[in-house]
mmCIF file of C-alpha atoms and ligand atoms in Angstrom:
data_model
loop_
_atom_site.group_PDB
_atom_site.id
_atom_site.type_symbol
_atom_site.label_atom_id
_atom_site.label_comp_id
_atom_site.label_asym_id
_atom_site.label_seq_id
_atom_site.Cartn_x
_atom_site.Cartn_y
_atom_site.Cartn_z
ATOM 1 C CA MET H 3 14.790 13.405 -16.236
ATOM 2 C CA LYS H 4 15.621 14.627 -12.701
ATOM 3 C CA LEU H 5 15.704 11.456 -10.371
ATOM 4 C CA ILE H 6 14.182 13.182 -7.329
ATOM 5 C CA ASP H 7 11.032 13.915 -9.313
ATOM 6 C CA ILE H 8 10.885 9.520 -10.324
ATOM 7 C CA ILE H 9 11.004 8.972 -6.278
ATOM 8 C CA ASN H 10 9.504 11.602 -4.838
ATOM 9 C CA SER H 11 6.346 10.579 -7.040
ATOM 10 C CA ASP H 12 3.205 8.409 -5.544
ATOM 11 C CA ARG H 13 4.257 5.960 -7.965
ATOM 12 C CA LEU H 14 6.138 2.892 -6.709
ATOM 13 C CA SER H 15 9.660 3.107 -7.772
ATOM 14 C CA LEU H 16 11.529 0.143 -9.200
ATOM 15 C CA SER H 17 15.345 0.805 -9.999
ATOM 16 C CA PHE H 18 18.354 -1.553 -11.286
ATOM 17 C CA GLU H 19 22.255 -1.367 -10.876
ATOM 18 C CA VAL H 20 24.622 -2.157 -13.543
ATOM 19 C CA PHE H 21 28.706 -1.599 -13.066
ATOM 20 C CA PRO H 22 30.511 -0.993 -15.740
ATOM 21 C CA PRO H 23 33.771 -3.056 -17.631
ATOM 22 C CA LYS H 24 36.834 -3.074 -16.446
ATOM 23 C CA THR H 25 38.527 -3.392 -19.699
ATOM 24 C CA SER H 26 37.690 -2.528 -23.411
ATOM 25 C CA ASP H 27 37.075 -5.863 -24.723
ATOM 26 C CA VAL H 28 34.182 -6.652 -22.195
ATOM 27 C CA PHE H 29 32.164 -3.478 -23.119
ATOM 28 C CA GLU H 30 30.279 -4.851 -25.831
ATOM 29 C CA SER H 31 29.060 -7.345 -23.535
ATOM 30 C CA VAL H 32 28.195 -5.582 -20.574
ATOM 31 C CA LYS H 33 26.632 -3.234 -22.869
ATOM 32 C CA THR H 34 24.159 -5.837 -23.843
ATOM 33 C CA ALA H 35 23.542 -7.061 -20.535
ATOM 34 C CA THR H 36 22.806 -3.328 -19.424
ATOM 35 C CA GLU H 37 20.279 -2.916 -22.530
ATOM 36 C CA LYS H 38 18.598 -6.230 -21.884
ATOM 37 C CA ILE H 39 17.971 -5.233 -17.917
ATOM 38 C CA ALA H 40 16.540 -1.226 -19.810
ATOM 39 C CA GLU H 41 14.252 -3.232 -22.153
ATOM 40 C CA LEU H 42 12.193 -4.107 -18.406
ATOM 41 C CA LYS H 43 11.960 -0.475 -18.334
ATOM 42 C CA PRO H 44 12.810 0.017 -14.938
ATOM 43 C CA SER H 45 12.011 3.475 -13.606
ATOM 44 C CA TYR H 46 15.948 4.188 -13.474
ATOM 45 C CA MET H 47 19.151 2.706 -13.517
ATOM 46 C CA SER H 48 22.126 3.460 -11.445
ATOM 47 C CA VAL H 49 25.667 2.803 -13.099
ATOM 48 C CA THR H 50 28.653 2.641 -10.603
ATOM 49 C CA TYR H 51 32.138 3.957 -10.732
ATOM 50 C CA GLY H 52 34.940 2.017 -10.600
ATOM 51 C CA ALA H 53 37.333 2.475 -7.238
ATOM 52 C CA GLY H 54 39.990 4.847 -8.409
ATOM 53 C CA GLY H 55 38.161 5.982 -11.421
ATOM 54 C CA GLY H 56 40.107 4.236 -14.038
ATOM 55 C CA THR H 57 36.678 3.299 -15.677
ATOM 56 C CA SER H 58 35.195 6.338 -15.150
ATOM 57 C CA ASP H 59 34.817 6.660 -19.021
ATOM 58 C CA TYR H 60 32.795 3.607 -19.335
ATOM 59 C CA THR H 61 30.478 4.850 -16.682
ATOM 60 C CA LEU H 62 29.631 7.698 -18.952
ATOM 61 C CA LYS H 63 29.392 5.401 -22.100
ATOM 62 C CA ILE H 64 27.207 3.060 -19.937
ATOM 63 C CA ALA H 65 25.104 5.485 -18.519
ATOM 64 C CA GLU H 66 24.417 7.763 -21.727
ATOM 65 C CA ASN H 67 23.452 4.586 -23.865
ATOM 66 C CA LEU H 68 20.682 3.931 -21.127
ATOM 67 C CA LYS H 69 19.537 7.280 -21.279
ATOM 68 C CA ASN H 70 19.650 7.060 -24.570
ATOM 69 C CA LYS H 71 17.077 3.677 -25.007
ATOM 70 C CA GLY H 72 14.992 6.328 -22.536
ATOM 71 C CA VAL H 73 15.840 4.901 -19.076
ATOM 72 C CA PRO H 74 16.609 7.754 -16.894
ATOM 73 C CA ALA H 75 20.192 7.530 -15.815
ATOM 74 C CA LEU H 76 22.284 7.822 -12.642
ATOM 75 C CA ALA H 77 25.815 7.988 -12.990
ATOM 76 C CA HIS H 78 28.141 7.098 -9.745
ATOM 77 C CA LEU H 79 30.590 9.685 -8.960
ATOM 78 C CA SER H 80 33.369 9.042 -6.468
ATOM 79 C CA CYS H 81 35.864 11.878 -5.056
ATOM 80 C CA LEU H 82 38.702 10.074 -3.055
ATOM 81 C CA THR H 83 41.328 9.552 -6.039
ATOM 82 C CA SER H 84 40.352 12.972 -7.791
ATOM 83 C CA SER H 85 41.466 16.192 -7.776
ATOM 84 C CA LYS H 86 39.181 19.296 -7.948
ATOM 85 C CA ASP H 87 39.979 19.896 -11.292
ATOM 86 C CA GLU H 88 39.475 16.107 -12.052
ATOM 87 C CA ILE H 89 36.336 16.388 -10.601
ATOM 88 C CA HIS H 90 35.507 19.465 -12.530
ATOM 89 C CA ASP H 91 36.419 17.943 -16.004
ATOM 90 C CA LYS H 92 34.383 14.954 -14.958
ATOM 91 C CA LEU H 93 31.108 17.127 -14.317
ATOM 92 C CA THR H 94 31.621 18.738 -17.540
ATOM 93 C CA GLN H 95 31.579 15.832 -19.365
ATOM 94 C CA LEU H 96 28.831 14.421 -17.690
ATOM 95 C CA LYS H 97 27.368 17.919 -18.453
ATOM 96 C CA ASN H 98 27.647 17.227 -21.754
ATOM 97 C CA HIS H 99 26.773 13.953 -22.320
ATOM 98 C CA GLY H 100 23.408 14.968 -20.648
ATOM 99 C CA ILE H 101 23.275 13.141 -17.798
ATOM 100 C CA GLU H 102 21.516 14.928 -15.323
ATOM 101 C CA ASN H 103 21.865 12.562 -12.253
ATOM 102 C CA ILE H 104 24.664 11.713 -9.828
ATOM 103 C CA LEU H 105 25.442 9.626 -6.946
ATOM 104 C CA ALA H 106 28.408 11.440 -5.159
ATOM 105 C CA LEU H 107 30.576 9.205 -2.800
ATOM 106 C CA ARG H 108 33.485 9.324 -1.438
ATOM 107 C CA GLY H 109 34.376 6.011 -2.093
ATOM 108 C CA ASP H 110 37.123 3.756 -0.749
ATOM 109 C CA ALA H 111 40.879 3.308 -1.402
ATOM 110 C CA PRO H 112 41.644 1.389 -4.220
ATOM 111 C CA SER H 113 43.216 -2.066 -4.016
ATOM 112 C CA ASP H 114 45.312 -1.358 -7.023
ATOM 113 C CA GLY H 115 47.683 1.159 -5.759
ATOM 114 C CA THR H 116 45.911 4.511 -7.203
ATOM 115 C CA PRO H 117 46.991 7.770 -5.035
ATOM 116 C CA ILE H 118 44.486 9.270 -2.758
ATOM 117 C CA LYS H 119 44.521 12.663 -3.406
ATOM 118 C CA THR H 120 44.027 15.405 -0.630
ATOM 119 C CA ASP H 121 40.950 17.582 -2.298
ATOM 120 C CA TYR H 122 38.196 16.040 -0.984
ATOM 121 C CA LYS H 123 38.142 13.888 2.248
ATOM 122 C CA TYR H 124 34.173 13.295 2.939
ATOM 123 C CA ALA H 125 31.522 12.927 -0.042
ATOM 124 C CA SER H 126 29.877 16.236 2.067
ATOM 125 C CA GLU H 127 32.644 18.110 0.044
ATOM 126 C CA LEU H 128 31.897 16.423 -3.356
ATOM 127 C CA THR H 129 28.246 16.740 -2.837
ATOM 128 C CA GLU H 130 28.812 20.890 -2.175
ATOM 129 C CA ASP H 131 30.881 20.898 -4.983
ATOM 130 C CA ILE H 132 28.538 19.302 -7.741
ATOM 131 C CA LYS H 133 25.543 21.815 -5.842
ATOM 132 C CA GLU H 134 27.912 24.811 -6.672
ATOM 133 C CA PHE H 135 28.600 23.075 -10.259
ATOM 134 C CA GLY H 136 25.143 23.386 -11.145
ATOM 135 C CA GLY H 137 22.290 21.552 -13.143
ATOM 136 C CA PHE H 138 22.789 18.065 -11.224
ATOM 137 C CA CYS H 139 20.288 15.941 -8.805
ATOM 138 C CA ILE H 140 22.443 14.936 -6.044
ATOM 139 C CA GLY H 141 21.692 11.775 -4.260
ATOM 140 C CA GLY H 142 24.406 10.012 -1.950
ATOM 141 C CA ALA H 143 25.150 6.468 -0.029
ATOM 142 C CA CYS H 144 23.551 5.713 3.344
ATOM 143 C CA TYR H 145 24.056 2.606 5.794
ATOM 144 C CA PRO H 146 21.304 1.500 7.774
ATOM 145 C CA GLU H 147 23.605 -0.680 9.771
ATOM 146 C CA SER H 148 26.107 2.316 10.090
ATOM 147 C CA HIS H 149 29.185 2.882 7.618
ATOM 148 C CA PRO H 150 32.051 0.386 8.660
ATOM 149 C CA GLU H 151 34.235 3.506 9.477
ATOM 150 C CA SER H 152 31.979 5.544 11.367
ATOM 151 C CA GLU H 153 32.677 6.229 15.166
ATOM 152 C CA SER H 154 28.898 5.276 16.238
ATOM 153 C CA SER H 155 25.964 5.148 14.705
ATOM 154 C CA ILE H 156 25.161 8.607 16.267
ATOM 155 C CA ALA H 157 28.184 10.208 14.743
ATOM 156 C CA ASP H 158 27.189 8.279 11.024
ATOM 157 C CA ILE H 159 23.539 9.866 10.675
ATOM 158 C CA ASP H 160 24.925 13.142 12.205
ATOM 159 C CA ASN H 161 27.952 13.134 9.068
ATOM 160 C CA LEU H 162 24.894 11.786 6.729
ATOM 161 C CA ARG H 163 22.795 15.196 7.964
ATOM 162 C CA ARG H 164 26.129 16.846 6.442
ATOM 163 C CA LYS H 165 25.345 14.900 3.261
ATOM 164 C CA VAL H 166 21.937 15.859 2.986
ATOM 165 C CA GLU H 167 22.974 19.930 3.853
ATOM 166 C CA ALA H 168 25.535 20.247 1.101
ATOM 167 C CA GLY H 169 22.864 19.235 -1.155
ATOM 168 C CA CYS H 170 21.607 15.549 -1.283
ATOM 169 C CA GLU H 171 18.601 15.368 -2.304
ATOM 170 C CA PHE H 172 17.792 11.712 -1.616
ATOM 171 C CA LEU H 173 19.662 8.734 -0.184
ATOM 172 C CA THR H 174 20.269 5.313 -1.237
ATOM 173 C CA THR H 175 21.077 2.524 0.982
ATOM 174 C CA GLN H 176 23.509 -0.295 1.416
ATOM 175 C CA MET H 177 22.078 -3.589 0.970
ATOM 176 C CA PHE H 178 20.173 -4.647 3.716
ATOM 177 C CA PHE H 179 18.744 -8.342 3.985
ATOM 178 C CA ASP H 180 16.291 -7.422 7.203
ATOM 179 C CA ASN H 181 13.329 -5.009 7.105
ATOM 180 C CA ASN H 182 13.233 -3.985 10.371
ATOM 181 C CA ILE H 183 17.520 -2.842 9.932
ATOM 182 C CA TYR H 184 15.729 -0.300 7.630
ATOM 183 C CA TYR H 185 12.679 0.696 9.194
ATOM 184 C CA ASN H 186 14.852 1.594 12.065
ATOM 185 C CA PHE H 187 17.259 3.427 10.447
ATOM 186 C CA LEU H 188 14.236 5.679 8.969
ATOM 187 C CA TYR H 189 13.038 6.134 12.590
ATOM 188 C CA ARG H 190 16.509 7.617 13.363
ATOM 189 C CA LEU H 191 17.019 9.840 10.425
ATOM 190 C CA ASN H 192 13.803 11.331 11.239
ATOM 191 C CA LYS H 193 14.442 11.940 14.881
ATOM 192 C CA ALA H 194 18.019 13.669 13.422
ATOM 193 C CA GLY H 195 15.941 15.619 11.182
ATOM 194 C CA VAL H 196 17.182 13.999 7.473
ATOM 195 C CA THR H 197 13.878 13.876 6.123
ATOM 196 C CA VAL H 198 14.938 13.163 2.342
ATOM 197 C CA PRO H 199 13.985 9.824 0.623
ATOM 198 C CA VAL H 200 15.909 7.252 1.399
ATOM 199 C CA VAL H 201 16.028 4.691 -1.303
ATOM 200 C CA ALA H 202 16.255 1.183 -0.048
ATOM 201 C CA GLY H 203 18.722 -0.831 -1.662
ATOM 202 C CA ILE H 204 18.211 -5.059 -2.056
ATOM 203 C CA MET H 205 20.753 -7.294 -3.219
ATOM 204 C CA PRO H 206 18.943 -10.487 -4.594
ATOM 205 C CA VAL H 207 21.671 -12.952 -3.892
ATOM 206 C CA THR H 208 22.518 -15.567 -6.699
ATOM 207 C CA ASN H 209 25.944 -16.435 -5.401
ATOM 208 C CA PRO H 210 26.669 -17.219 -1.935
ATOM 209 C CA LYS H 211 30.433 -17.208 -2.094
ATOM 210 C CA SER H 212 30.361 -13.054 -2.963
ATOM 211 C CA ILE H 213 28.109 -12.576 -0.570
ATOM 212 C CA LYS H 214 29.895 -13.190 2.604
ATOM 213 C CA ARG H 215 32.711 -11.630 1.129
ATOM 214 C CA ILE H 216 30.961 -8.740 0.194
ATOM 215 C CA CYS H 217 28.634 -8.539 3.847
ATOM 216 C CA ARG H 218 32.235 -8.547 5.565
ATOM 217 C CA ILE H 219 33.239 -5.741 3.570
ATOM 218 C CA SER H 220 30.149 -3.570 3.850
ATOM 219 C CA GLY H 221 29.532 -4.615 7.649
ATOM 220 C CA SER H 222 25.593 -5.669 6.453
ATOM 221 C CA ALA H 223 24.394 -8.822 8.975
ATOM 222 C CA LEU H 224 23.115 -11.473 7.589
ATOM 223 C CA PRO H 225 19.903 -13.162 9.325
ATOM 224 C CA GLN H 226 19.553 -16.394 10.440
ATOM 225 C CA ARG H 227 16.707 -17.062 8.254
ATOM 226 C CA PHE H 228 18.826 -16.146 5.464
ATOM 227 C CA VAL H 229 21.966 -18.184 6.464
ATOM 228 C CA ARG H 230 19.625 -21.182 6.100
ATOM 229 C CA ILE H 231 18.948 -20.762 2.864
ATOM 230 C CA VAL H 232 22.895 -20.426 2.082
ATOM 231 C CA ASP H 233 23.582 -23.342 4.028
ATOM 232 C CA ARG H 234 20.944 -25.459 2.695
ATOM 233 C CA PHE H 235 21.122 -24.488 -1.089
ATOM 234 C CA GLY H 236 24.502 -22.856 -1.501
ATOM 235 C CA ASP H 237 26.294 -25.622 -3.194
ATOM 236 C CA ASP H 238 23.566 -25.819 -5.869
ATOM 237 C CA PRO H 239 23.507 -22.258 -8.056
ATOM 238 C CA GLU H 240 19.584 -23.242 -9.433
ATOM 239 C CA SER H 241 18.281 -23.766 -6.382
ATOM 240 C CA MET H 242 19.931 -20.778 -4.894
ATOM 241 C CA ALA H 243 19.102 -18.491 -7.594
ATOM 242 C CA GLN H 244 15.618 -19.498 -7.120
ATOM 243 C CA ALA H 245 15.843 -19.199 -3.500
ATOM 244 C CA GLY H 246 17.966 -15.915 -3.210
ATOM 245 C CA ILE H 247 15.515 -14.287 -5.551
ATOM 246 C CA ALA H 248 12.412 -15.190 -3.688
ATOM 247 C CA TYR H 249 14.233 -13.684 -0.519
ATOM 248 C CA ALA H 250 14.338 -10.833 -2.030
ATOM 249 C CA THR H 251 11.148 -10.407 -3.805
ATOM 250 C CA GLU H 252 9.514 -10.988 -0.080
ATOM 251 C CA GLN H 253 12.073 -8.027 1.215
ATOM 252 C CA ILE H 254 10.495 -5.789 -1.738
ATOM 253 C CA ILE H 255 6.616 -6.687 -0.991
ATOM 254 C CA ASP H 256 7.538 -5.860 2.699
ATOM 255 C CA LEU H 257 8.854 -2.612 1.545
ATOM 256 C CA PHE H 258 6.240 -1.700 -0.728
ATOM 257 C CA ALA H 259 3.810 -2.589 1.826
ATOM 258 C CA ASN H 260 4.761 -0.843 4.551
ATOM 259 C CA GLY H 261 4.727 2.383 2.951
ATOM 260 C CA VAL H 262 7.992 2.915 0.823
ATOM 261 C CA ASN H 263 8.101 4.130 -2.978
ATOM 262 C CA ALA H 264 11.543 3.303 -3.750
ATOM 263 C CA VAL H 265 13.465 0.317 -4.051
ATOM 264 C CA HIS H 266 16.795 -0.095 -5.783
ATOM 265 C CA VAL H 267 17.948 -3.309 -6.657
ATOM 266 C CA TYR H 268 21.511 -4.569 -7.160
ATOM 267 C CA SER H 269 21.024 -6.552 -10.287
ATOM 268 C CA MET H 270 24.809 -6.443 -11.520
ATOM 269 C CA ASN H 271 25.088 -6.788 -14.879
ATOM 270 C CA LYS H 272 22.145 -10.012 -14.608
ATOM 271 C CA PRO H 273 19.527 -9.726 -16.712
ATOM 272 C CA GLU H 274 17.794 -12.734 -15.722
ATOM 273 C CA VAL H 275 17.744 -11.758 -12.024
ATOM 274 C CA ALA H 276 16.446 -8.604 -12.454
ATOM 275 C CA GLU H 277 13.686 -9.878 -15.051
ATOM 276 C CA LYS H 278 12.655 -12.523 -12.572
ATOM 277 C CA ILE H 279 12.151 -9.947 -9.587
ATOM 278 C CA LYS H 280 10.295 -7.466 -11.953
ATOM 279 C CA ASN H 281 8.182 -10.359 -12.865
ATOM 280 C CA ASN H 282 7.389 -11.203 -9.131
ATOM 281 C CA ILE H 283 6.192 -7.867 -8.756
ATOM 282 C CA SER H 284 4.622 -7.136 -11.775
ATOM 283 C CA GLY H 285 0.917 -6.729 -10.236
ATOM 284 C CA ILE H 286 1.958 -4.751 -7.847
ATOM 285 C CA ILE H 287 4.341 -1.766 -9.926
ATOM 286 C CA LYS H 288 2.337 -1.673 -12.636
HETATM 287 P P1 FAD E 14 30.970 9.480 3.729
HETATM 288 O O1 FAD E 14 29.704 10.354 3.166
HETATM 289 O O2 FAD E 14 32.138 10.141 3.012
HETATM 290 O O3 FAD E 14 31.337 8.843 4.364
HETATM 291 C C1 FAD E 14 32.488 7.909 4.900
HETATM 292 C C2 FAD E 14 32.799 7.764 6.339
HETATM 293 O O4 FAD E 14 33.182 9.100 6.899
HETATM 294 C C3 FAD E 14 31.071 7.396 6.786
HETATM 295 O O5 FAD E 14 31.768 6.531 7.822
HETATM 296 C C4 FAD E 14 31.339 8.815 7.960
HETATM 297 O O6 FAD E 14 30.269 8.756 9.185
HETATM 298 C C5 FAD E 14 32.365 9.544 8.210
HETATM 299 N N1 FAD E 14 32.176 10.956 7.731
HETATM 300 C C6 FAD E 14 31.402 11.656 6.848
HETATM 301 N N2 FAD E 14 31.421 13.060 7.049
HETATM 302 C C7 FAD E 14 32.716 13.030 7.873
HETATM 303 C C8 FAD E 14 32.788 14.077 8.620
HETATM 304 N N3 FAD E 14 32.591 15.422 8.386
HETATM 305 N N4 FAD E 14 33.725 14.138 9.761
HETATM 306 C C9 FAD E 14 34.211 12.771 10.001
HETATM 307 N N5 FAD E 14 33.671 11.485 9.755
HETATM 308 C C10 FAD E 14 32.745 11.904 8.632
HETATM 309 N N6 FAD E 14 31.875 2.975 -4.143
HETATM 310 C C11 FAD E 14 32.973 2.918 -5.368
HETATM 311 O O7 FAD E 14 33.741 3.069 -5.172
HETATM 312 N N7 FAD E 14 31.713 3.003 -6.822
HETATM 313 C C12 FAD E 14 30.721 3.434 -6.078
HETATM 314 O O8 FAD E 14 30.101 3.337 -7.457
HETATM 315 C C13 FAD E 14 29.884 2.815 -5.208
HETATM 316 N N8 FAD E 14 28.466 2.971 -5.071
HETATM 317 C C14 FAD E 14 27.757 2.570 -3.949
HETATM 318 C C15 FAD E 14 26.514 2.956 -3.826
HETATM 319 C C16 FAD E 14 25.828 2.813 -2.544
HETATM 320 C C17 FAD E 14 24.240 3.420 -2.808
HETATM 321 C C18 FAD E 14 26.626 2.472 -1.686
HETATM 322 C C19 FAD E 14 25.781 2.661 -0.168
HETATM 323 C C20 FAD E 14 28.198 2.389 -1.529
HETATM 324 C C21 FAD E 14 28.768 2.718 -2.581
HETATM 325 N N9 FAD E 14 29.904 2.594 -2.838
HETATM 326 C C22 FAD E 14 30.468 2.442 -4.091
HETATM 327 C C23 FAD E 14 30.583 2.309 -1.421
HETATM 328 C C24 FAD E 14 31.341 3.731 -1.017
HETATM 329 O O9 FAD E 14 32.158 4.545 -1.826
HETATM 330 C C25 FAD E 14 31.958 3.010 0.243
HETATM 331 O O10 FAD E 14 31.231 2.828 1.204
HETATM 332 C C26 FAD E 14 32.519 3.961 1.187
HETATM 333 O O11 FAD E 14 33.419 3.668 1.972
HETATM 334 C C27 FAD E 14 31.995 5.577 1.646
HETATM 335 O O12 FAD E 14 31.235 6.477 0.910
HETATM 336 P P2 FAD E 14 30.383 7.363 1.121
HETATM 337 O O13 FAD E 14 30.090 8.249 -0.196
HETATM 338 O O14 FAD E 14 29.613 6.667 1.947
HETATM 339 O O15 FAD E 14 31.550 8.291 2.519
#
């Protein structure tokens, strides 16, 4: 099933993100965790792509398994370390395994020394290629607080417009912790003529140590209200998990209440977190 039909429908959409294993010895445990999330019957699930592409076979296997379990799958694909021929091989594989949806990404330079190739510089070029290849619904990433490398927020939105013109049918945001940042971003996109659906990316924070690192890399700001939660509960895993899930739930309810139809939860292979979020809004997304 093409995701754009889910995202564009009048029904509220709640989706979850998982990541593939890095090594074969944990494949089964990751697969089991993703299947538990699939049992929650989300609108769709996305499977990330390891920097450097070394785990791309696992992205495909996990995505295919989720699709076979009845959950539409979105396979991430990044291009910075691939040649055009390699990307075309991956597209052929995805197609042969029945994957219909791709999140087209540039990716970042991998820290393991995998060399960067020169065929693709930006995600818009990958998008153009996938579009030409045909048969996929293509999504792209966007950054309500601007991509950390962008010259300015205006230039970033201009580049986003290029990605949409190249064939991105929907965008998914980087996580944000203040919904006003997202609403403001939508306003600026609309003014710039970018009118594709923008799926709101929400991260339930249960581990305060990782969130500080992730925010440093992604440029997402942590509002004072959230920092106070981390300061007070960060040392107690049970309290932090409950507070982090409650915070994310509040964000999701506010988004739905304000007319947003599609929310993507960065559930990070944690079925218990996904289940709590789903239960917290079960009356809203029934
Ligand atoms: P691009 O859209 O190419 O943008 C990158 C930068 O280049 C931006 O600053 C943009 O403004 C600028 N730019 C774009 N076009 C031009 C142009 N024509 N001229 C000048 N500047 C330009 N990473 C992974 O490795 N695996 C994943 O699975 C993964 N999933 C992600 C999912 C989401 C929803 C998000 C938000 C990010 C994800 N990432 C993932 C991280 C992503 O790869 C990085 O943020 C990366 O730095 C940028 O990727 P992009 O596709 O947004 O790049």
